[in-house]
CSV table of C-alpha atoms and ligand atoms in Angstrom, one decimal:
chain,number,residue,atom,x,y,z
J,1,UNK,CA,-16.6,-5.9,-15.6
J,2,UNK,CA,-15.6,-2.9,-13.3
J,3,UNK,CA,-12.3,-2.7,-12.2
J,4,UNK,CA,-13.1,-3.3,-8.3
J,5,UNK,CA,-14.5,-6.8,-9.7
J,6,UNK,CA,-11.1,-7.3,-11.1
J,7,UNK,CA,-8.6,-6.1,-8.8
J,8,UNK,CA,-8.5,-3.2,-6.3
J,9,UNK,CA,-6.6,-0.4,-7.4
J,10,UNK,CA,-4.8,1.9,-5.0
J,11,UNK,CA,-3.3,4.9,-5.5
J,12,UNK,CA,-0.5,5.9,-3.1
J,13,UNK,CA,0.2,9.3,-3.4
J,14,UNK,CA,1.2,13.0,-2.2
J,15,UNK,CA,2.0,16.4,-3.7
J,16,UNK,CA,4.6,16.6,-1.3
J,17,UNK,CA,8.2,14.6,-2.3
J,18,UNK,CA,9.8,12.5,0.0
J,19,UNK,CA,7.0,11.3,2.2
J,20,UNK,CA,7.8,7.5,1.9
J,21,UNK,CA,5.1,6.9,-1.0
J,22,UNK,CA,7.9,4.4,-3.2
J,23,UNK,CA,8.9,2.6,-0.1
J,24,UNK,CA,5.4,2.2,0.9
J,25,UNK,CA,4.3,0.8,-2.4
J,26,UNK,CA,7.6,-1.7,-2.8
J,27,UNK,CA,7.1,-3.0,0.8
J,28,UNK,CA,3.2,-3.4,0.8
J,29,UNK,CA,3.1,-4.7,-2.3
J,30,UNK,CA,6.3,-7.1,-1.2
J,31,UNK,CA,4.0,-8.3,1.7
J,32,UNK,CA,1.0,-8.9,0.0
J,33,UNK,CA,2.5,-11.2,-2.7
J,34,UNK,CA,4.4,-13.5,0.0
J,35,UNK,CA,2.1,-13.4,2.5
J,36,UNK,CA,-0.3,-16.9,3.2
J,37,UNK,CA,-0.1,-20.1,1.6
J,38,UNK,CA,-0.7,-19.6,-1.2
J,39,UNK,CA,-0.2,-15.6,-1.8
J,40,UNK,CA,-2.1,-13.0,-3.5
J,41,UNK,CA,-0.8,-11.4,-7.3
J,42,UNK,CA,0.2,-8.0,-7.4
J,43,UNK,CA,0.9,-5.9,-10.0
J,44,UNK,CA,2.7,-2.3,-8.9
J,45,UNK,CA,2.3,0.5,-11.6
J,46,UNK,CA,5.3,3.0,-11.2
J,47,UNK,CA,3.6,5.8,-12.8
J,48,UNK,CA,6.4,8.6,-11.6
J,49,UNK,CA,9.5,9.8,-14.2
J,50,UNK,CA,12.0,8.8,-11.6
J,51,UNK,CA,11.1,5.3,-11.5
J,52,UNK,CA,12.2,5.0,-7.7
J,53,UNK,CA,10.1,2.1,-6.6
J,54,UNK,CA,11.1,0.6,-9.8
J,55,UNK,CA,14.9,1.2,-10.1
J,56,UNK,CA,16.0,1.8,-6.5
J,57,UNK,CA,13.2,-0.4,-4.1
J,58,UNK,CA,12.7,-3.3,-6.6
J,59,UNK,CA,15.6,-3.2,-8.3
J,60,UNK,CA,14.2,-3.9,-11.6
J,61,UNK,CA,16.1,-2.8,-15.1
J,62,UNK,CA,12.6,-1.1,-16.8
J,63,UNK,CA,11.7,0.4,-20.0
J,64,UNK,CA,12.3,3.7,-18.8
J,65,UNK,CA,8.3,4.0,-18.6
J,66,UNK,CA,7.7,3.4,-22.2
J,67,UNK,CA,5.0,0.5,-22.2
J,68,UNK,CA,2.9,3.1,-19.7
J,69,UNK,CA,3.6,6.1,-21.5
J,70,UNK,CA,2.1,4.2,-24.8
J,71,UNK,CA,-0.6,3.1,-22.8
J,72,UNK,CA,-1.2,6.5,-21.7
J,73,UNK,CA,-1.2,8.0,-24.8
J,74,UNK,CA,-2.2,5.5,-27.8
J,75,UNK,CA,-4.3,3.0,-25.6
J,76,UNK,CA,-1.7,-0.1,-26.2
J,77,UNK,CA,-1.3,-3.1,-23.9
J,78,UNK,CA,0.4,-2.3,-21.1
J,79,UNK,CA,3.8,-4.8,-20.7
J,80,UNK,CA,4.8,-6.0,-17.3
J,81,UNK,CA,7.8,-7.0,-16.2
J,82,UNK,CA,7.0,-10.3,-14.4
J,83,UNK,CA,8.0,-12.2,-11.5
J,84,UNK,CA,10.5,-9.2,-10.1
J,85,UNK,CA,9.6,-11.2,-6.6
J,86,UNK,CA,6.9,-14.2,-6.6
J,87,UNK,CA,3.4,-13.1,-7.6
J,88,UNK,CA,4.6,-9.9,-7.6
J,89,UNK,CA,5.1,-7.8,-11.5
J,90,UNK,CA,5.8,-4.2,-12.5
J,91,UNK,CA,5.0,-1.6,-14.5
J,92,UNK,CA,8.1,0.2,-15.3
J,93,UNK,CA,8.5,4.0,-14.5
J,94,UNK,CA,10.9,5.9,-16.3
J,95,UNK,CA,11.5,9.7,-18.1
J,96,UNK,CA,9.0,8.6,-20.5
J,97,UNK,CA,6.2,9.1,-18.9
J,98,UNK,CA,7.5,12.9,-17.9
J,99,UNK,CA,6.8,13.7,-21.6
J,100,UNK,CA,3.7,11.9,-21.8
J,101,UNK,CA,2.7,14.7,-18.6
J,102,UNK,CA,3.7,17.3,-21.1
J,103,UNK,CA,1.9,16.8,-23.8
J,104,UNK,CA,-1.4,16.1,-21.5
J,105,UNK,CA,-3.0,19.0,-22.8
J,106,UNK,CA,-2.4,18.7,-26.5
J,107,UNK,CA,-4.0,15.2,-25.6
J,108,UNK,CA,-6.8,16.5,-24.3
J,109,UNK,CA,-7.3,19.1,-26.9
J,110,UNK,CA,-7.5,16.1,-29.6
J,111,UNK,CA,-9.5,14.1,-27.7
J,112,UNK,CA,-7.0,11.6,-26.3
J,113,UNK,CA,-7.9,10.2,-23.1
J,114,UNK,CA,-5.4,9.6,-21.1
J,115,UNK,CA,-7.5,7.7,-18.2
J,116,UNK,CA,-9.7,6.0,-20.3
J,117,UNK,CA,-6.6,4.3,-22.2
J,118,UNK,CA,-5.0,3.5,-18.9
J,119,UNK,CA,-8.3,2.3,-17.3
J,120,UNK,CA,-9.4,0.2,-19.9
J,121,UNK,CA,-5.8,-1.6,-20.1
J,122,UNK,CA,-5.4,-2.2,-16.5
J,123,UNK,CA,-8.7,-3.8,-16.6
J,124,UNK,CA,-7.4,-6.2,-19.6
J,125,UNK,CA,-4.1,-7.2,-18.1
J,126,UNK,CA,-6.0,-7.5,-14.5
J,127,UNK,CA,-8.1,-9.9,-16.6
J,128,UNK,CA,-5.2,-11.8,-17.9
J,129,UNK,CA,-3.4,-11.8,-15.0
J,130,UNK,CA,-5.5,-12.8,-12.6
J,131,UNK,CA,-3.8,-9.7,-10.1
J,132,UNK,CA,-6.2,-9.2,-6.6
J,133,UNK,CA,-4.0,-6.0,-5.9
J,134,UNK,CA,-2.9,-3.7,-7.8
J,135,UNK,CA,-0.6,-0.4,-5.9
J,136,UNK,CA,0.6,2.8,-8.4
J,137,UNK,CA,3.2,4.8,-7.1
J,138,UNK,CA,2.9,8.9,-8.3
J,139,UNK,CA,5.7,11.1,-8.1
J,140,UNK,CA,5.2,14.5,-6.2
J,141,UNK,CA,5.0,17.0,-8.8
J,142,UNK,CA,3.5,15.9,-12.4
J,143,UNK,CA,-0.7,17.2,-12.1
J,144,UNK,CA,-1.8,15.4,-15.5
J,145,UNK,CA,-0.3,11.9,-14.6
J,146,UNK,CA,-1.7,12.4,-10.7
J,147,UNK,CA,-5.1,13.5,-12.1
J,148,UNK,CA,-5.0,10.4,-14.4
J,149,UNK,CA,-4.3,7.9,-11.9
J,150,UNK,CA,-6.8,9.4,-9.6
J,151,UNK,CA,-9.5,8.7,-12.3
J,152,UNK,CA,-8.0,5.3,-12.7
J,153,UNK,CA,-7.9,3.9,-9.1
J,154,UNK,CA,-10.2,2.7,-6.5
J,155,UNK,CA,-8.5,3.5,-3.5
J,156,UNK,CA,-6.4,6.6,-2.5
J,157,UNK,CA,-3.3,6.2,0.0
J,158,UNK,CA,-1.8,9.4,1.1
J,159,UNK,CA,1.7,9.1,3.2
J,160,UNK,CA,2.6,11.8,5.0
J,161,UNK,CA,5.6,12.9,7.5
J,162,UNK,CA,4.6,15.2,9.7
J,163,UNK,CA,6.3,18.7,9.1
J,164,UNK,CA,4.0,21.6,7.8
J,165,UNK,CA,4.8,21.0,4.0
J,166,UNK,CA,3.9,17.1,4.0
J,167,UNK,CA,0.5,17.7,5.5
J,168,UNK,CA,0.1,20.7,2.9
J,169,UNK,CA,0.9,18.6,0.5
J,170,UNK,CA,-2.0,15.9,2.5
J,171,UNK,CA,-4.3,19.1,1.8
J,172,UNK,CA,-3.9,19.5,-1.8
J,173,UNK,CA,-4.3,16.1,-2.8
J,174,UNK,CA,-7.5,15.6,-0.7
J,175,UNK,CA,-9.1,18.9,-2.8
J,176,UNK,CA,-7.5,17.2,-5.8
J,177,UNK,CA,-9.4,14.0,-4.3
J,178,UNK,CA,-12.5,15.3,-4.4
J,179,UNK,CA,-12.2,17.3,-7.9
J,180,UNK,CA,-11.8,14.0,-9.6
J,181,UNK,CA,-15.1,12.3,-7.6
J,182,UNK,CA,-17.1,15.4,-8.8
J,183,UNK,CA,-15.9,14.6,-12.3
J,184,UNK,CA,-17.5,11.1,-11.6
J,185,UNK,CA,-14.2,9.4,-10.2
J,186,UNK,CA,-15.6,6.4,-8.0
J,187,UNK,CA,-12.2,6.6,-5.8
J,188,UNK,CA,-12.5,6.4,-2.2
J,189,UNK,CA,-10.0,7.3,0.5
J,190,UNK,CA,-8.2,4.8,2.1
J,191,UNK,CA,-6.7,6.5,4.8
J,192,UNK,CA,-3.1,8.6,5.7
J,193,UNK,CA,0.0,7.3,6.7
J,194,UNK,CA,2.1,9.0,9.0
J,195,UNK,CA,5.8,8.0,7.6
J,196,UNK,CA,9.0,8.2,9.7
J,197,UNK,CA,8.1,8.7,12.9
J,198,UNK,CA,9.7,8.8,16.2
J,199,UNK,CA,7.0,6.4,17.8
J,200,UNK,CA,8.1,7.7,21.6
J,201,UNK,CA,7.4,11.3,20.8
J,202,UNK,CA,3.4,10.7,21.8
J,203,UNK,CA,2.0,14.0,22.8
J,204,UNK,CA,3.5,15.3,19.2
J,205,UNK,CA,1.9,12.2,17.2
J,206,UNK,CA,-1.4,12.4,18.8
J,207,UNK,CA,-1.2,16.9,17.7
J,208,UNK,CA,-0.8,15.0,14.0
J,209,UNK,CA,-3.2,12.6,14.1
J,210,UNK,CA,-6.0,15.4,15.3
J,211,UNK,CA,-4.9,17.7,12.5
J,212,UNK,CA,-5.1,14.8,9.8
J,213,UNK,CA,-8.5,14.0,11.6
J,214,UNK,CA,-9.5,17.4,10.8
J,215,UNK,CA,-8.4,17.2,7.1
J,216,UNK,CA,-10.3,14.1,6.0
J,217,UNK,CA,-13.3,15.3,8.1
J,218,UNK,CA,-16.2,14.4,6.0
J,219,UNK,CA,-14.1,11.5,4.2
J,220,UNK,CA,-15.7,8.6,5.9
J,221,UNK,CA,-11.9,7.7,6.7
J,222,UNK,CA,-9.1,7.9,9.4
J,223,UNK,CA,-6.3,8.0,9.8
J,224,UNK,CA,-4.4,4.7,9.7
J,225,UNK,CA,-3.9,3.4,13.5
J,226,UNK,CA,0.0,2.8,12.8
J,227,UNK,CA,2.6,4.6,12.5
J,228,UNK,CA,5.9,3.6,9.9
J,229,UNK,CA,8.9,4.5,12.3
J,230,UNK,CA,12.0,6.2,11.6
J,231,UNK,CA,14.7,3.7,10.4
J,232,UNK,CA,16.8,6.1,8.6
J,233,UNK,CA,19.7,2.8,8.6
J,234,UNK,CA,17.1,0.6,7.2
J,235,UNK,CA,16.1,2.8,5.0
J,236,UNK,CA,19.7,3.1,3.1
J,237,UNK,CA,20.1,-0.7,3.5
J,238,UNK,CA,16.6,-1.0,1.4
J,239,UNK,CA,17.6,1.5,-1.5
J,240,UNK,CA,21.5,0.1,-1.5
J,241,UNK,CA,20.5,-3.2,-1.7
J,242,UNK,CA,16.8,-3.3,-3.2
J,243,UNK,CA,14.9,-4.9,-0.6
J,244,UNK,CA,11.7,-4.1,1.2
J,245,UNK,CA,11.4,-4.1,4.7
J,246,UNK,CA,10.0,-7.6,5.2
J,247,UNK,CA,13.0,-8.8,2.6
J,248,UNK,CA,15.3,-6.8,4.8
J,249,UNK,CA,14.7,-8.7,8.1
J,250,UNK,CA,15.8,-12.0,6.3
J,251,UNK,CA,19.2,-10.5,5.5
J,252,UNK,CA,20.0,-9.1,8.3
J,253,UNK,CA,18.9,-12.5,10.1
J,254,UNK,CA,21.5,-14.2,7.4
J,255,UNK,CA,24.4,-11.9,7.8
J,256,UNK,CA,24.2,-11.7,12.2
J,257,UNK,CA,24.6,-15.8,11.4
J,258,UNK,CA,27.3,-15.1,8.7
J,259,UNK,CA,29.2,-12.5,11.3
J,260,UNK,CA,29.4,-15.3,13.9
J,261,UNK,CA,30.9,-17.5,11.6
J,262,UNK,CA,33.5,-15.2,10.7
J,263,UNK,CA,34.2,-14.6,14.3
J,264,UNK,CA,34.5,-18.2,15.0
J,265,UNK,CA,37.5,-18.3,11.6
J,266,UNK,CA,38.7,-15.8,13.1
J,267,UNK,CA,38.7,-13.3,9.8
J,268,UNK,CA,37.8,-9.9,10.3
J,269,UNK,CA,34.1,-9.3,10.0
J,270,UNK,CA,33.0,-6.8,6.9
J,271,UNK,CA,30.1,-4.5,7.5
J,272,UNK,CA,27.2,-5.5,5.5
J,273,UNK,CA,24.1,-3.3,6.2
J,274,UNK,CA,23.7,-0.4,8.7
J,275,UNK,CA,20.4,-1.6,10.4
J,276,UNK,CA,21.2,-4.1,13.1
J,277,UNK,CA,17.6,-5.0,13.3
J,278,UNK,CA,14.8,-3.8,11.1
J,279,UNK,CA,12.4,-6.3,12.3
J,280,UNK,CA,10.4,-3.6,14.3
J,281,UNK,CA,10.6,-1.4,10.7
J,282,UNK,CA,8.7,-4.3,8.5
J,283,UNK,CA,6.2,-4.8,11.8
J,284,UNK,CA,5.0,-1.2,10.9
J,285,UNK,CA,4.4,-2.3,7.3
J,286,UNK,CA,2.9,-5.7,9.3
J,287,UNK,CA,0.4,-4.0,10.6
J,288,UNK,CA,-0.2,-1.4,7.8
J,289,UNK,CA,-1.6,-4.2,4.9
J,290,UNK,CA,-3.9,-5.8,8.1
J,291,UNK,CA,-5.3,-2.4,8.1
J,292,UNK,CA,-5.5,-1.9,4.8
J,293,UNK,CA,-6.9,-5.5,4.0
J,294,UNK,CA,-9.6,-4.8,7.2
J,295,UNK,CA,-10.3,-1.4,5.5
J,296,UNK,CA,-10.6,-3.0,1.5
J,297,UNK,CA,-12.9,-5.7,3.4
J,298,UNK,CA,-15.1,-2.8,5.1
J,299,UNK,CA,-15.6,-1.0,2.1
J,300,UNK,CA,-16.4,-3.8,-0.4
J,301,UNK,CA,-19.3,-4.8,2.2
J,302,UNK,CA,-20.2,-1.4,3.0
J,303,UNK,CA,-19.6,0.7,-0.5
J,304,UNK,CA,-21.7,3.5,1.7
J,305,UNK,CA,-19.1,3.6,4.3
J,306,UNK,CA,-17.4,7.0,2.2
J,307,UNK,CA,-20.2,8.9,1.6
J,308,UNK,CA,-19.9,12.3,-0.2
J,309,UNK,CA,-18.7,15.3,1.7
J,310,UNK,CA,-21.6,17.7,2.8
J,311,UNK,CA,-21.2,20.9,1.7
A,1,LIG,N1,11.3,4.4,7.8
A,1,LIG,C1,12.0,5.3,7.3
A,1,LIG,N2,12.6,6.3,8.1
A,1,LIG,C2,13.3,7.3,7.5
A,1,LIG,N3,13.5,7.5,6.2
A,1,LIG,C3,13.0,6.5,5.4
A,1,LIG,C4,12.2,5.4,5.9
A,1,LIG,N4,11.8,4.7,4.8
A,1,LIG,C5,12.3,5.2,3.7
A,1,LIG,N5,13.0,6.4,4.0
A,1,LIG,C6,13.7,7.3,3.1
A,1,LIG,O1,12.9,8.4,2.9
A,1,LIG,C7,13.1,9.0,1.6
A,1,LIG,C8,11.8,9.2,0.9
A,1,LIG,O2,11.2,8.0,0.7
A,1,LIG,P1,10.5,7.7,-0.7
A,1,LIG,O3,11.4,7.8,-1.8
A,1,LIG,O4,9.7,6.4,-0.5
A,1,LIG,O5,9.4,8.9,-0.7
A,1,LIG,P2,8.5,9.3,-2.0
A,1,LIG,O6,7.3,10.0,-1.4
A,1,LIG,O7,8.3,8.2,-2.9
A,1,LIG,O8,9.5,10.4,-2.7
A,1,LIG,P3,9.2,11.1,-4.1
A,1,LIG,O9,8.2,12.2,-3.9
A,1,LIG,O10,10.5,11.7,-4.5
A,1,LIG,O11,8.7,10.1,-5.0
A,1,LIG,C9,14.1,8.0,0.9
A,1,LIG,O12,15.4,8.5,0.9
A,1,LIG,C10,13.9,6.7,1.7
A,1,LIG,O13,15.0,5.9,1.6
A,2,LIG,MG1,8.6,8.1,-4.9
C-alpha cells in the first residue's frame, strides 16, 4: 500500500526561519482533528531540533525527538504521543534529531537510509492508526532531515512572509523541491502561504502574490487565495498558553465572560491574554484547511494536475 492510500503526508516547510511553519502545522492540524462530526485523525511529525510545535504550540512534554531520531536512523517503530488534543497525536521533536542530521552522511556512506526507514514506519503506524492526515513540521536550517522529509511526503506546504529573505528562502526549497522529484520523489506542491500579513496593505500583497506566481511557474500550483494576518497579540497568547488559533477564540470567548463577572463582584479584573479577539486570526486558518482540503481533493482525482516542469 502507498502512503497516499494511507494517509496524505504534507510537508510544511521553508529554508527561511520564522515564517510561521510551527504555528501553521499546530493550528491546521488542530482544525482538522476537531472539525465535523465525527473528525478526521491526525498525526503531526515535529521533525525540527527545537521541537517548537511540539513544546511551545502543543504543549506537549516529548522525548526530546528520540523515537524519530531511531526511526531515522535504525528503522524502529516510531512512538506517538497520543491524544495531545482529540484525534490529534505527535511525534516529538527534540535535540535528538539535530545529531541524527549530523551523522546523515556517515549514514549514507554505510548504507543507512534515512527516508526509507522513516517512510516505511509512517506507513505502519498510518496503518495502525487509522490517521487521514498527517502534517511534519521542518526546522529552517538542517538539509539532511529537510531532504528526508521531502522524500517522505506527498504534499509540500511552503509559508512564507513576505520580506526578500522569506521568499529566498521560497526559492531554495522549490530547487530543493524539484531535486528530490528528479531523484524519483512523488511530492507535489501544495501551494504557498503568505504568513503575517497586513491584509489592508493590497497593492503590496497583490506585488507578492505575482512574484510567488512567478516562482512556482511550471508547478501546476498557486498560490493559496488566503492570507494568515498579522496577530502579533495572538500570536504570544498561542505560544504562552499552548493553543492554536481556533483553541484561542474559545478562551478569549471564556475569559470576556469571566471579566464581566468580575466586574459585576466588583474585584479588579486581571489581564489574561493580549488578543481581544483572535477570531478573524483562526478564520485565516478557516479558510486555509478548505483550501487545502479542495486542493488534496483536486489532486487525488486529477494526479496529472502537477505535471513536471518543462525545461
Ligand atoms: N499571525 C501572526 N502574526 C505575527 N506573528 C505570528 C503570527 N503567528 C505566529 N507568529 C509568531 O511568528 C514567529 C514565527 O512563527 P513560527 O515559529 O511558527 O515560525 P517557523 O517558521 O516555524 O520558525 P522556525 O523556522 O524557527 O521553525 C513566532 O514567534 C510566532 O509566535
Ligand atoms: Mg518552527
Amino acid at each position: 500500500m502507498t502512503m497516499t492510500e494511507a494517509a496524505r503526508v504534507i510537508l510544511v516547510a521553508n529554508q527561511k526561519g520564522g515564517v510561521g511553519k510551527s504555528t501553521t502545522v499546530a493550528t491546521v492540524a488542530e482544525m482538522i482533528a476537531t472539525a465535523g462530526k465525527r473528525g478526521r485523525r491526525v498525526l503531526v511529525v515535529d521533525g525540527d531540533p527545537q521541537a517548537n510545535v511540539t513544546a511551545d504550540d502543543l504543549g506537549v512534554d516529548g522525548d526530546r525527538g528520540q523515537s524519530l531520531a531511531a526511526t531515522l536512523q535504525f528503522g524502529t517503530p516510531l512512538v506517538p504521543v497520543r491524544n495531545v488534543r482529540a484525534h490529534l497525536d505527535v511525534i516529538a521533536g527534540g535535540p535528538q534529531l539535530a545529531i541524527a542530521g549530523a551523522a546523515a552522511h556517515l549514514m549514507t556512506e554505510n548504507g543507512i537510509d534515512m527516508a526509507a526507514n522513516l517512510q516505511s514506519q509512517l506507513a505502519a503506524l498510518c496503518a495502525a492508526e487509522g490517521y487521514d492526515v498527517v502534517l511534519i513540521d521542518s526546522g529552517p536550517g538542517d538539509v539532511p532531515l529537510l531532504d528526508t522529509y521531502l522524500s517522505v511526503a506527498n504534499y509540500l506546504l511552503i509559508p512564507t512572509r513576505d520580506d526578500r529573505g522569506s521568499l529566498g528562502g521560497v526559492e531554495l526549497l522549490a530547487r530543493r523541491f524539484w531535486r528530490a522529484r528528479k531523484r524519483g520523489a512523488s511530492i507535489q506542491l501544495l501551494g504557498v502561504l503568505l504568513f503575517d500579513v497586513n491584509p489592508r496593505a493590497e497593492k503590496r500583497n497583490q506585488e507578492v502574490f505575482a512574484q510567488i506566481s512567478e516562482m512556482l511557474e511550471g508547478s501546476g500550483t498557486t498560490p493559496f487565495d488566503v492570507t494568515i494576518r498579522s496577530a502579533p497579540a495572538a500570536a504570544v497568547d498561542m505560544r504562552n498558553l499552548h493553543k492554536t488559533a481556533g483553541e484561542l477564540v474559545a478562551l478569549a470567548h471564556a475569559e470576556r465572560r469571566s471579566r464581566l463577572s468580575k466586574l459585576r463582584d466588583k474585584k479588579s479584573p486581571t489581564r489574561g491574554l493580549w488578543s481581544s479577539d483572535p477570531s478573524g486570526l483562526a478564520a485565516d486558518y478557516q479558510e486555509l484547511v478548505r483550501q487545502i482540503v479542495a486542493r488534496l481533493v483536486r489532486y487525488e482525482s486529477e494526479p496529472a494536475a502537477v505535471g513536471e516542469r518543462v525545461g
